[in-house]
Coordinates of C-alpha atoms and ligand atoms in Angstrom, one line a residue:
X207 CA 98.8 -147.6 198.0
X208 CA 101.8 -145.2 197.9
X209 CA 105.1 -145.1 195.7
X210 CA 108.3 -146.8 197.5
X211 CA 111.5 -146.2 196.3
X212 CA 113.8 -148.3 194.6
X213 CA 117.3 -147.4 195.4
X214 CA 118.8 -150.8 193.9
X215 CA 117.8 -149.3 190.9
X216 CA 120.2 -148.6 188.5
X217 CA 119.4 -146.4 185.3
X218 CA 120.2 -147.9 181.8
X219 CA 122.6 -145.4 180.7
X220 CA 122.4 -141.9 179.5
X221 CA 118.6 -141.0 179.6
X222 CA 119.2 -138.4 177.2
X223 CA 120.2 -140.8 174.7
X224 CA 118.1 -141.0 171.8
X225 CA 117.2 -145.2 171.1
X226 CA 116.0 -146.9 168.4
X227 CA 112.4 -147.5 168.3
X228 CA 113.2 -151.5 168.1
X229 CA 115.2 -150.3 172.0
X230 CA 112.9 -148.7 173.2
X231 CA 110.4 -151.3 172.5
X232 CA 112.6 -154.0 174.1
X233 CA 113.1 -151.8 177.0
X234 CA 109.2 -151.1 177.4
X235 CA 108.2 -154.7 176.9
X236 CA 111.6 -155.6 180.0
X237 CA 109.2 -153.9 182.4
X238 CA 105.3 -155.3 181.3
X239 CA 104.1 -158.7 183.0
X240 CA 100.8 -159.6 182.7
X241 CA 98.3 -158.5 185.3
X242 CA 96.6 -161.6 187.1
X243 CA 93.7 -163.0 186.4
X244 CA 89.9 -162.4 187.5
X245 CA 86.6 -164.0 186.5
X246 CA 83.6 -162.7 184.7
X247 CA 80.3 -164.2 183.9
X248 CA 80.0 -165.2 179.6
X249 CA 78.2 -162.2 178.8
X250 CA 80.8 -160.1 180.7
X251 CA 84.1 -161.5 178.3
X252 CA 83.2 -160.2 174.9
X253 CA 86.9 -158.2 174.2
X254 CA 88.1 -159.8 177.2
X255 CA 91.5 -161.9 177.0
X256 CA 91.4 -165.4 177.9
X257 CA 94.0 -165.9 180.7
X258 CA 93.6 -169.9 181.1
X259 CA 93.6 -172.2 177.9
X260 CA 90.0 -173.6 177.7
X261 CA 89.9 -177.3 177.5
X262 CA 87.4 -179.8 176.3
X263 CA 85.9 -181.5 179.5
X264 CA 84.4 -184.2 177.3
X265 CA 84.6 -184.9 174.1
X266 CA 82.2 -183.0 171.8
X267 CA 80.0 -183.8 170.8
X268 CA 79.8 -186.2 173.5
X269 CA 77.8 -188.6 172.2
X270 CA 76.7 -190.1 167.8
X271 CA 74.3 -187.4 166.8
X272 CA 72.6 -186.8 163.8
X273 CA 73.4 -184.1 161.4
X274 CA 70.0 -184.5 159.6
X275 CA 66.8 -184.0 159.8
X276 CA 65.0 -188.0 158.7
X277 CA 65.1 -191.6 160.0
X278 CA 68.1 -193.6 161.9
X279 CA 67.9 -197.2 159.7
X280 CA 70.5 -199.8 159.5
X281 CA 72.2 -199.4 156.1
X282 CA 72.7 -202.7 154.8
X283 CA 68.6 -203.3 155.5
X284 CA 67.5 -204.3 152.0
X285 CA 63.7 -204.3 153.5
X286 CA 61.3 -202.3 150.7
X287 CA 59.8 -200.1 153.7
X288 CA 60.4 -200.0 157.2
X289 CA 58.1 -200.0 160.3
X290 CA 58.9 -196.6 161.9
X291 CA 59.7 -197.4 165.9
X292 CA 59.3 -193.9 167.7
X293 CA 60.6 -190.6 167.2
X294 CA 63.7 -189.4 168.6
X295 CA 64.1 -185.7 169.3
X296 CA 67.2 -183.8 170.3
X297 CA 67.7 -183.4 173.7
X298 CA 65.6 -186.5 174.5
X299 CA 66.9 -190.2 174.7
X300 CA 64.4 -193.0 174.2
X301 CA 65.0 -197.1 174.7
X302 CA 64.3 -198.0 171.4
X303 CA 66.5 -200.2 169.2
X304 CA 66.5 -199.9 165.2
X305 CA 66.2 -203.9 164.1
X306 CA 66.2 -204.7 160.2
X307 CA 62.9 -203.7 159.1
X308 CA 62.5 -200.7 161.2
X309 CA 63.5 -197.0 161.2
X310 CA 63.4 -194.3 164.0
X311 CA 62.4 -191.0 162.9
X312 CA 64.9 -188.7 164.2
X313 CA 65.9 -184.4 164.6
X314 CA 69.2 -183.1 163.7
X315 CA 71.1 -183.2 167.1
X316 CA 69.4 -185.7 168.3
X317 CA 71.1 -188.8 169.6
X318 CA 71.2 -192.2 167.2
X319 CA 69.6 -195.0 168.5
X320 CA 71.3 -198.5 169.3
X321 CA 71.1 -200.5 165.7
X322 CA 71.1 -197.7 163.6
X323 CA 74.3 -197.0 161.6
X324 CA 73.1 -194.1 158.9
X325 CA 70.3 -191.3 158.8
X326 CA 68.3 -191.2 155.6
X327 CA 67.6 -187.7 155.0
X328 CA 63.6 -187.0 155.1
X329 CA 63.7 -185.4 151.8
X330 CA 65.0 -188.9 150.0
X331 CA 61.9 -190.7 151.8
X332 CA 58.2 -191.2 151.6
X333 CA 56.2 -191.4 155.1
X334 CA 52.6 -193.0 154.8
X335 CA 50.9 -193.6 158.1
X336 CA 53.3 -196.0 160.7
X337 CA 56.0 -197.2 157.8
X338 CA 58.6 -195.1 155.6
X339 CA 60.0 -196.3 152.3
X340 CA 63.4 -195.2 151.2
X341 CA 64.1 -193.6 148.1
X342 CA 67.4 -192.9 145.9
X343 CA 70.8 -194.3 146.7
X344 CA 71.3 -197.1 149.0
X345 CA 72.5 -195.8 152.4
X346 CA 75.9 -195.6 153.6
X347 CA 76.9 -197.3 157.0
X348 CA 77.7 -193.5 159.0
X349 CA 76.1 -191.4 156.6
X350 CA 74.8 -188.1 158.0
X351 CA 76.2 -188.9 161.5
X352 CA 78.6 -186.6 163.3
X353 CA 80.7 -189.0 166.0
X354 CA 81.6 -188.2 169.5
X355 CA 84.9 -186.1 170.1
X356 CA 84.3 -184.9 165.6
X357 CA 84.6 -181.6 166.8
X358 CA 87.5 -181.6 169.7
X359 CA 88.3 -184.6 171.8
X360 CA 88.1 -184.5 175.6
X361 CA 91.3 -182.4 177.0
X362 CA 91.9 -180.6 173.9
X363 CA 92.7 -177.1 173.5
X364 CA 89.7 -175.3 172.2
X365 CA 90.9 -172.0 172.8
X366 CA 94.6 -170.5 173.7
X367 CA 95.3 -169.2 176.8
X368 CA 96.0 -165.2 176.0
X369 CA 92.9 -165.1 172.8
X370 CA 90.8 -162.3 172.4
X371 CA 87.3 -163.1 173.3
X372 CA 85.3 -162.4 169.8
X373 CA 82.0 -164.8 168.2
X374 CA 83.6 -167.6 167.6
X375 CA 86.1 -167.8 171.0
X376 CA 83.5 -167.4 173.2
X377 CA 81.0 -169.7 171.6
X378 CA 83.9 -172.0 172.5
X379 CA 84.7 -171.0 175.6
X380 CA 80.9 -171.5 176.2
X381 CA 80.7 -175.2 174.5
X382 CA 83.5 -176.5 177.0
X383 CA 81.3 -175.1 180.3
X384 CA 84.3 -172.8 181.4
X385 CA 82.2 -170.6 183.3
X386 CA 83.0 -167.9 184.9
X387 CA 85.3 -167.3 182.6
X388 CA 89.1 -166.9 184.0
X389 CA 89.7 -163.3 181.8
X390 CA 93.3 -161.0 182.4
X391 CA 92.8 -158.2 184.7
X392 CA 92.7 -155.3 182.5
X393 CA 95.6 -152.6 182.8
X394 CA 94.2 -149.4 184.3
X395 CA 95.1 -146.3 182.1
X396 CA 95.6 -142.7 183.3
X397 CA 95.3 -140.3 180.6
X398 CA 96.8 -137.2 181.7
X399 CA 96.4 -134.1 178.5
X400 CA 99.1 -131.4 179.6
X401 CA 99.6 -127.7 178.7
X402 CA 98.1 -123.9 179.6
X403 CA 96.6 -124.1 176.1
X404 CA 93.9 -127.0 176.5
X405 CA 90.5 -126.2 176.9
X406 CA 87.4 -128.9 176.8
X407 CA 86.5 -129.6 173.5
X408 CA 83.0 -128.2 174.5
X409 CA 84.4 -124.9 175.1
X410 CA 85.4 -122.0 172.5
X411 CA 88.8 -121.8 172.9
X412 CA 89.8 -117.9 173.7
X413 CA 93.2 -116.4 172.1
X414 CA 96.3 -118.6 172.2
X415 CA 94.3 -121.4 173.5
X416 CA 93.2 -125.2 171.2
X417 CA 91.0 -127.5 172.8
X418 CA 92.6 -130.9 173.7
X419 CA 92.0 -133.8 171.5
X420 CA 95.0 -135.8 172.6
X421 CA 93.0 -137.2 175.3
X422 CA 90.5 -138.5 173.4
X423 CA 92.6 -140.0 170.7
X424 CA 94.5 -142.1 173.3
X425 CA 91.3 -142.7 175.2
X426 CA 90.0 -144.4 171.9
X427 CA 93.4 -146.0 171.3
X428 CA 93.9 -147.6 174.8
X429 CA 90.1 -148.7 175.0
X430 CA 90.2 -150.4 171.5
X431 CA 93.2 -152.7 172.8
X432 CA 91.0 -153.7 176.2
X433 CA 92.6 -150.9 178.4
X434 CA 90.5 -150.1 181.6
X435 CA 90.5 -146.5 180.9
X436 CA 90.4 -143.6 184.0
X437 CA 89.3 -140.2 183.3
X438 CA 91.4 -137.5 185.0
X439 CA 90.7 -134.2 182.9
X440 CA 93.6 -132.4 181.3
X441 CA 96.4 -130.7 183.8
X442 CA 97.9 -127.1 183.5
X443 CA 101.4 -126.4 183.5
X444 CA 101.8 -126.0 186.9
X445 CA 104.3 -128.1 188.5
X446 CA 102.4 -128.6 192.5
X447 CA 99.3 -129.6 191.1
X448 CA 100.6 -131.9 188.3
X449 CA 103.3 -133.5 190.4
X450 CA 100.5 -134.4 192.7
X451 CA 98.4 -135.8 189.9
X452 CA 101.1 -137.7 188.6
X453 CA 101.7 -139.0 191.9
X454 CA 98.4 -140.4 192.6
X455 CA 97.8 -141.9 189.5
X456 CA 101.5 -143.4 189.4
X457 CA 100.1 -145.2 192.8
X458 CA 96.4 -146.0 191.6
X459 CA 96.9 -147.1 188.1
X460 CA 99.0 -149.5 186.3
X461 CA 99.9 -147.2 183.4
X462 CA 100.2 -143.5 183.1
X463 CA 99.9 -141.6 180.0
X464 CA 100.6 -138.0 179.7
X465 CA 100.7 -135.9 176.4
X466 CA 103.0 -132.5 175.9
X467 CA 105.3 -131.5 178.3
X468 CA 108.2 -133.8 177.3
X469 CA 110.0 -131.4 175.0
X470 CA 112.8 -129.0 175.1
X471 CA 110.8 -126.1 176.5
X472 CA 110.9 -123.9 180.0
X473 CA 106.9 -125.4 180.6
X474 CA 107.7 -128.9 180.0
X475 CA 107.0 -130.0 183.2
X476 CA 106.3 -133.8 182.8
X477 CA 110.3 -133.8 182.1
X478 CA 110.9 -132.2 184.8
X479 CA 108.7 -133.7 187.4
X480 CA 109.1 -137.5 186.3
X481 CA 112.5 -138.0 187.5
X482 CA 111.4 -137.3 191.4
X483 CA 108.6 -139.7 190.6
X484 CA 110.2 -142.6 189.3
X485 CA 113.0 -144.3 187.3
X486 CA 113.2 -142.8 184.0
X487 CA 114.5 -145.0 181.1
X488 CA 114.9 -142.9 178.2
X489 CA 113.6 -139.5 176.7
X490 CA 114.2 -139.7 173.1
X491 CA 113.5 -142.1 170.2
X492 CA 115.3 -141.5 167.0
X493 CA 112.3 -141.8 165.5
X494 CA 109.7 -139.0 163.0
X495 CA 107.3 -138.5 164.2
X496 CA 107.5 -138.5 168.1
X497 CA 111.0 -137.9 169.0
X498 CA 110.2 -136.7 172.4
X499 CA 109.1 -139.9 174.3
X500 CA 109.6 -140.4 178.1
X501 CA 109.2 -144.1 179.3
X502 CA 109.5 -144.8 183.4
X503 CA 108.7 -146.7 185.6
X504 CA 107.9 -146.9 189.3
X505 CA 107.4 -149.7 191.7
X506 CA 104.2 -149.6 193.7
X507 CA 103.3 -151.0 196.9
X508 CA 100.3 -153.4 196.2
X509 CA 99.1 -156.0 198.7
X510 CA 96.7 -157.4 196.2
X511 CA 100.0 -158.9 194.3
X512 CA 102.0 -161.8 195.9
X513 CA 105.1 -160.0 196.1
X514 CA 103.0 -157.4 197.7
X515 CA 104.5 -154.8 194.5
X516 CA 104.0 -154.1 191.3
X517 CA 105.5 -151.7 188.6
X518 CA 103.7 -148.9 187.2
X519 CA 104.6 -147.7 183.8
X520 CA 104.4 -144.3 182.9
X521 CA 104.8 -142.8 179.5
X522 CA 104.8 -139.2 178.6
X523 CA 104.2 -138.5 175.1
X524 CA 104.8 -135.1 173.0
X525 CA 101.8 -133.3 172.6
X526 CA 101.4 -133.0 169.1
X527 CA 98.9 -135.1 167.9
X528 CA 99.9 -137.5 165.5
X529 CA 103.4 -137.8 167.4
X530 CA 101.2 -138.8 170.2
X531 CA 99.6 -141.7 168.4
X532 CA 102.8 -143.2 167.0
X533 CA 104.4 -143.3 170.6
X534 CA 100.8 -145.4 171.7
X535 CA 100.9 -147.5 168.6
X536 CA 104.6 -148.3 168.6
X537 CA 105.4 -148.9 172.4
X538 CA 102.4 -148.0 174.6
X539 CA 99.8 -150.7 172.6
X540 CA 102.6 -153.5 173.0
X541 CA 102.7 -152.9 176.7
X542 CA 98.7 -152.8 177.1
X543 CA 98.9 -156.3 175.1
X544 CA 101.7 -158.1 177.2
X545 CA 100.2 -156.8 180.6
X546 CA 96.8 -158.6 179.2
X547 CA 98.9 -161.8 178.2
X548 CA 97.8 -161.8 174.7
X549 CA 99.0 -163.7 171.7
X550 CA 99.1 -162.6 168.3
X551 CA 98.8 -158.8 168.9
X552 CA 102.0 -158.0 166.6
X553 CA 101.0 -155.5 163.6
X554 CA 101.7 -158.0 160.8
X555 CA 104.8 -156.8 158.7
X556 CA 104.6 -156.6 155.0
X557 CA 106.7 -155.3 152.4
X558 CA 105.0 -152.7 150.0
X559 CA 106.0 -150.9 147.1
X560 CA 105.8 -147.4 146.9
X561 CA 103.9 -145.0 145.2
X562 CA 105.8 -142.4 144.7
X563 CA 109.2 -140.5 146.1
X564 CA 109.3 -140.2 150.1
X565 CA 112.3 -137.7 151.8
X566 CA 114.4 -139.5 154.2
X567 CA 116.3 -138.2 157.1
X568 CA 118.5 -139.0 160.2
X569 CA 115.5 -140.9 161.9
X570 CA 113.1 -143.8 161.3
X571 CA 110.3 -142.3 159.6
X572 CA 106.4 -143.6 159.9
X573 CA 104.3 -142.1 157.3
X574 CA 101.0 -143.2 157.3
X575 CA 99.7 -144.5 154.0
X576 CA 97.2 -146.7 152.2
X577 CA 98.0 -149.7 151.7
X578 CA 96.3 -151.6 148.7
X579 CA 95.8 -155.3 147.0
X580 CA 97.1 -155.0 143.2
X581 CA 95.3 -157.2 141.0
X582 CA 98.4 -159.9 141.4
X583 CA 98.0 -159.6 144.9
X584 CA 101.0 -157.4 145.0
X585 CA 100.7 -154.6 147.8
X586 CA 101.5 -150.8 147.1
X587 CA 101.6 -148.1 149.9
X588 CA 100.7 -144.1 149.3
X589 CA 100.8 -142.0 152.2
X590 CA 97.5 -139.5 153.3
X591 CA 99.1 -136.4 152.1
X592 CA 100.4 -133.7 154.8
X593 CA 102.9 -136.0 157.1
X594 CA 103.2 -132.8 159.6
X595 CA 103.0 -134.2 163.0
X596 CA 100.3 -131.9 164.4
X597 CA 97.8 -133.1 161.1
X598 CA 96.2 -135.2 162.5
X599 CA 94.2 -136.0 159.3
X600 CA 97.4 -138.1 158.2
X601 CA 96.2 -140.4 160.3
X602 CA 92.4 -140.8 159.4
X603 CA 92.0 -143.8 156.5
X604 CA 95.5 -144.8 156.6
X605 CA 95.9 -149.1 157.4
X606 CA 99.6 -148.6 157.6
X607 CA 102.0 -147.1 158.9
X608 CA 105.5 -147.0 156.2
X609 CA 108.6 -148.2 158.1
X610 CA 112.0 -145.9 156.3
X611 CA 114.9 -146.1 158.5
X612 CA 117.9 -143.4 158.1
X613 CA 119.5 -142.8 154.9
X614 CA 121.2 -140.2 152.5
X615 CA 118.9 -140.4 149.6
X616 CA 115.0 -140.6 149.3
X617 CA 112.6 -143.4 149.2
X618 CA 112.1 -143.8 145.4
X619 CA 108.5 -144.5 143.6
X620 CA 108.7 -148.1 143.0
X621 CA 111.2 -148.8 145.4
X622 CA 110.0 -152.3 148.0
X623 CA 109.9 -151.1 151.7
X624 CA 108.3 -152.5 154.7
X625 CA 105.1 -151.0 156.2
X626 CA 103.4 -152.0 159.8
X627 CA 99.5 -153.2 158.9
X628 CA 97.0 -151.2 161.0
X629 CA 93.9 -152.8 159.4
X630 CA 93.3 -154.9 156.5
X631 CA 94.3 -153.7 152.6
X632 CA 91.3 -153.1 150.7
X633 CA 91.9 -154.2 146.9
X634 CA 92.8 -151.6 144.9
X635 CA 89.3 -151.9 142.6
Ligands
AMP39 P1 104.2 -129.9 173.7 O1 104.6 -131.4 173.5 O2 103.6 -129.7 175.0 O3 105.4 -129.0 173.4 O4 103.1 -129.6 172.6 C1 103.4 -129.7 171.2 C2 102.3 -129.2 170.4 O5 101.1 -130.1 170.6 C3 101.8 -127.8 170.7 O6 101.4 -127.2 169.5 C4 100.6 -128.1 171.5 O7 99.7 -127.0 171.5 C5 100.0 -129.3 170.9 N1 99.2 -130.1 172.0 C6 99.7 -130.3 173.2 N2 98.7 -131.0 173.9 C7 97.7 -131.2 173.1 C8 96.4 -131.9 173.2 N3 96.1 -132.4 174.4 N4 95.6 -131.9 172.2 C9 96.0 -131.3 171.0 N5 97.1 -130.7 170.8 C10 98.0 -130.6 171.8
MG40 MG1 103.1 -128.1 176.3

């Protein structure tokens, strides 16, 4: 595969422009299309997205089964005790007809016989020898009897097309036969950690030098959203080798992430390079943290695709690590969820009530906070102390991420904002 150009390709404007985050997220989300769609074997789809709706085939259950363990008798027989026929197990199907008198003893799942119209739970009966006598209430006509099509009717909808695959979609998935299972291709990540300073994690770093930890942030990030994550190392600043890195994983992979580099300094090279390696959109988001945010793109020859091309996005974001994570929750994640086709991936959007007083500034802020259930259900945000965007320990606990666009004056305690929901709100005990 190599890189073609794209000289009908016109740039959206000043590149230097700092967008909104709400842009820059439309912009992101113009260029993602969902992959395709391969097939995996059941025990291959757990996380997997569904690409194809799965449909019932027949209707389920297919046939009058019992939902009790006891006898199939005909309701309306007054007899004192019944003859009992045969037994009927699940799975099994015997020529046996209940008549009034009789009963057929019978297993939970199992099939009703012709004649019968109720099950008699075992536990309201006495057996002795070949007859049963019924106990209790008189028997309903249906009772303890699940009908065919009671839990979907044939060519329903069991599961949406663009579901994650957890317990209870792929029991369904399973129940309708829809094997192998038509899953989205998964998005094939590049994480690319630039910068002189970076050494392995495993190694002591020596003077002036941190070991890299963006990497394996966003390798967590991208895998938790079903990304198909490549492994590359981290990259000096050093334009030949990193323009050639960028270049092959540009034409391998369908997104690209790099971290530092996208700044204002002499080394950041990412800047530099990207534009000779694709169309870049913007460069800036007027956003805290993460200003520095490069999105491109770059059309890739691919025969496997019908247009025999596909477009490989590339995002470089700053190095500092909590910057880092805000550009992959708030515009890399969406892309990874719309190349897989999913549905309901959106943060949910609540409005919170602060703890206490926030600064504002000239730029969307995102602290990340705690958000809690009050006893009335209300919800009230605090943020995770130190909101520098190297401390990364803002991050660790926090469910949400605040939402305070530009103003003059601060955020007040008490005041109602809105806050992006990273996990569930525990109550506040
Ligand atoms: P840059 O965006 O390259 O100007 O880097 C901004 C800050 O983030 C600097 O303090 C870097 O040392 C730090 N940094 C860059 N890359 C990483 C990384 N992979 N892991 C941790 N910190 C990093
Ligand atoms: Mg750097």
């Amino acid at each position: 595969m190599k890189t073609v150009s794209r000289p009908d390709r016109t740039l959206p404007g000043d590149i230097d422009l700092p967008r909104s985050p709400a842009e820059v997220l439309a912009i992101v989300l113009e260029n993602a299309a969902p992959l395709g769609v391969e097939h995996v074997a059941l025990h291959r789809a757990p996380g997997r997205t569904l690409a194809h709706a799965a449909t019932a085939p027949e209707d389920q259950p297919p046939f009058a089964a019992a939902t009790m363990d006891g006898f199939a008798v005909i309701a309306d027989d007054g007899s004192p005790w019944r003859e009992i026929l045969a037994d009927q197990m699940a799975g099994h199907v015997i020529d046996v007809e209940v008549t009034p008198g009789t009963a057929v003893r019978i297993t939970t799942g199992a099939p009703m016989p012709p004649g019968a119209d109720a099950v008699v739970p075992v536990e309201e009966t006495d057996v002795s020898e070949d007859h049963v006598i019924i106990g209790g209430d008189p028997a309903r006509p249906g009772q303890y009897i699940r009908l065919p099509g009671a839990d979907a009717r044939r060519g329903d909808t069991v599961v949406s097309a663009g579901s994650l695959l957890g317990p209870a979609e792929l029991g369904l998935v399973a129940g309708v036969g829809l094997v192998p299972v038509p899953v989205s291709r998964r998005p094939r990540v590049t994480i690319i950690a630039t910068g002189d300073e970076l050494v392995e994690p495993g190694t002591v770093p020596g003077p002036g030098q941190i070991r890299d930890s963006n990497r394996f942030s966003l390798l967590a990030a991208a895998r938790a959203e079903g990304a198909d994550v490549r492994w590359v190392g981290h990259a000096p600043d050093d334009a030949a080798p990193l323009a050639a890195l960028l270049r092959d994983r540009i034409a391998a992979d369908d997104i690209v992430i790099t971290s530092g580099g996208v700044s204002m300094g002499e080394r950041d090279l990412v800047k530099a390079l990207l534009p000779g390696l694709a169309t870049v959109h913007l460069r800036r988001v007027s956003m805290r943290p993460g200003k520095p945010f490069t999105f491109a793109t770059a059309a890739v020859a691919d025969p496997g695709t019908e247009t025999g091309e596909r477009t490989t996005l590339i995002f470089g974001l700053p190095g500092n690590p909590v910057s880092a994570l805000a550009g992959f929750e708030l515009f890399i994640r969406p892309a990874i969820a719309t190349m897989l086709g999913r549905i309901g991936w959106e943060r949910p959007r609540v409005t919170v009530t602060l703890g206490h007083q926030i600064p504002s500034g000239d730029r969307t802020d995102y602290p990340r906070a705690i958000v809690t259930v009050g006893p009335d259900a209300s919800l009230s945000a605090t943020t995770t102390g130190g909101q520098a965007s190297s401390r990364l320990a803002s991050w660790l606990g926090a469910n949400a991420l605040l939402v305070l666009p530009p103003r003059e004056h601060p955020y007040a305690a008490g005041e109602r904002i809105d806050a992006l929901l990273l996990g569930p709100p525990p109550g506040a005990g």
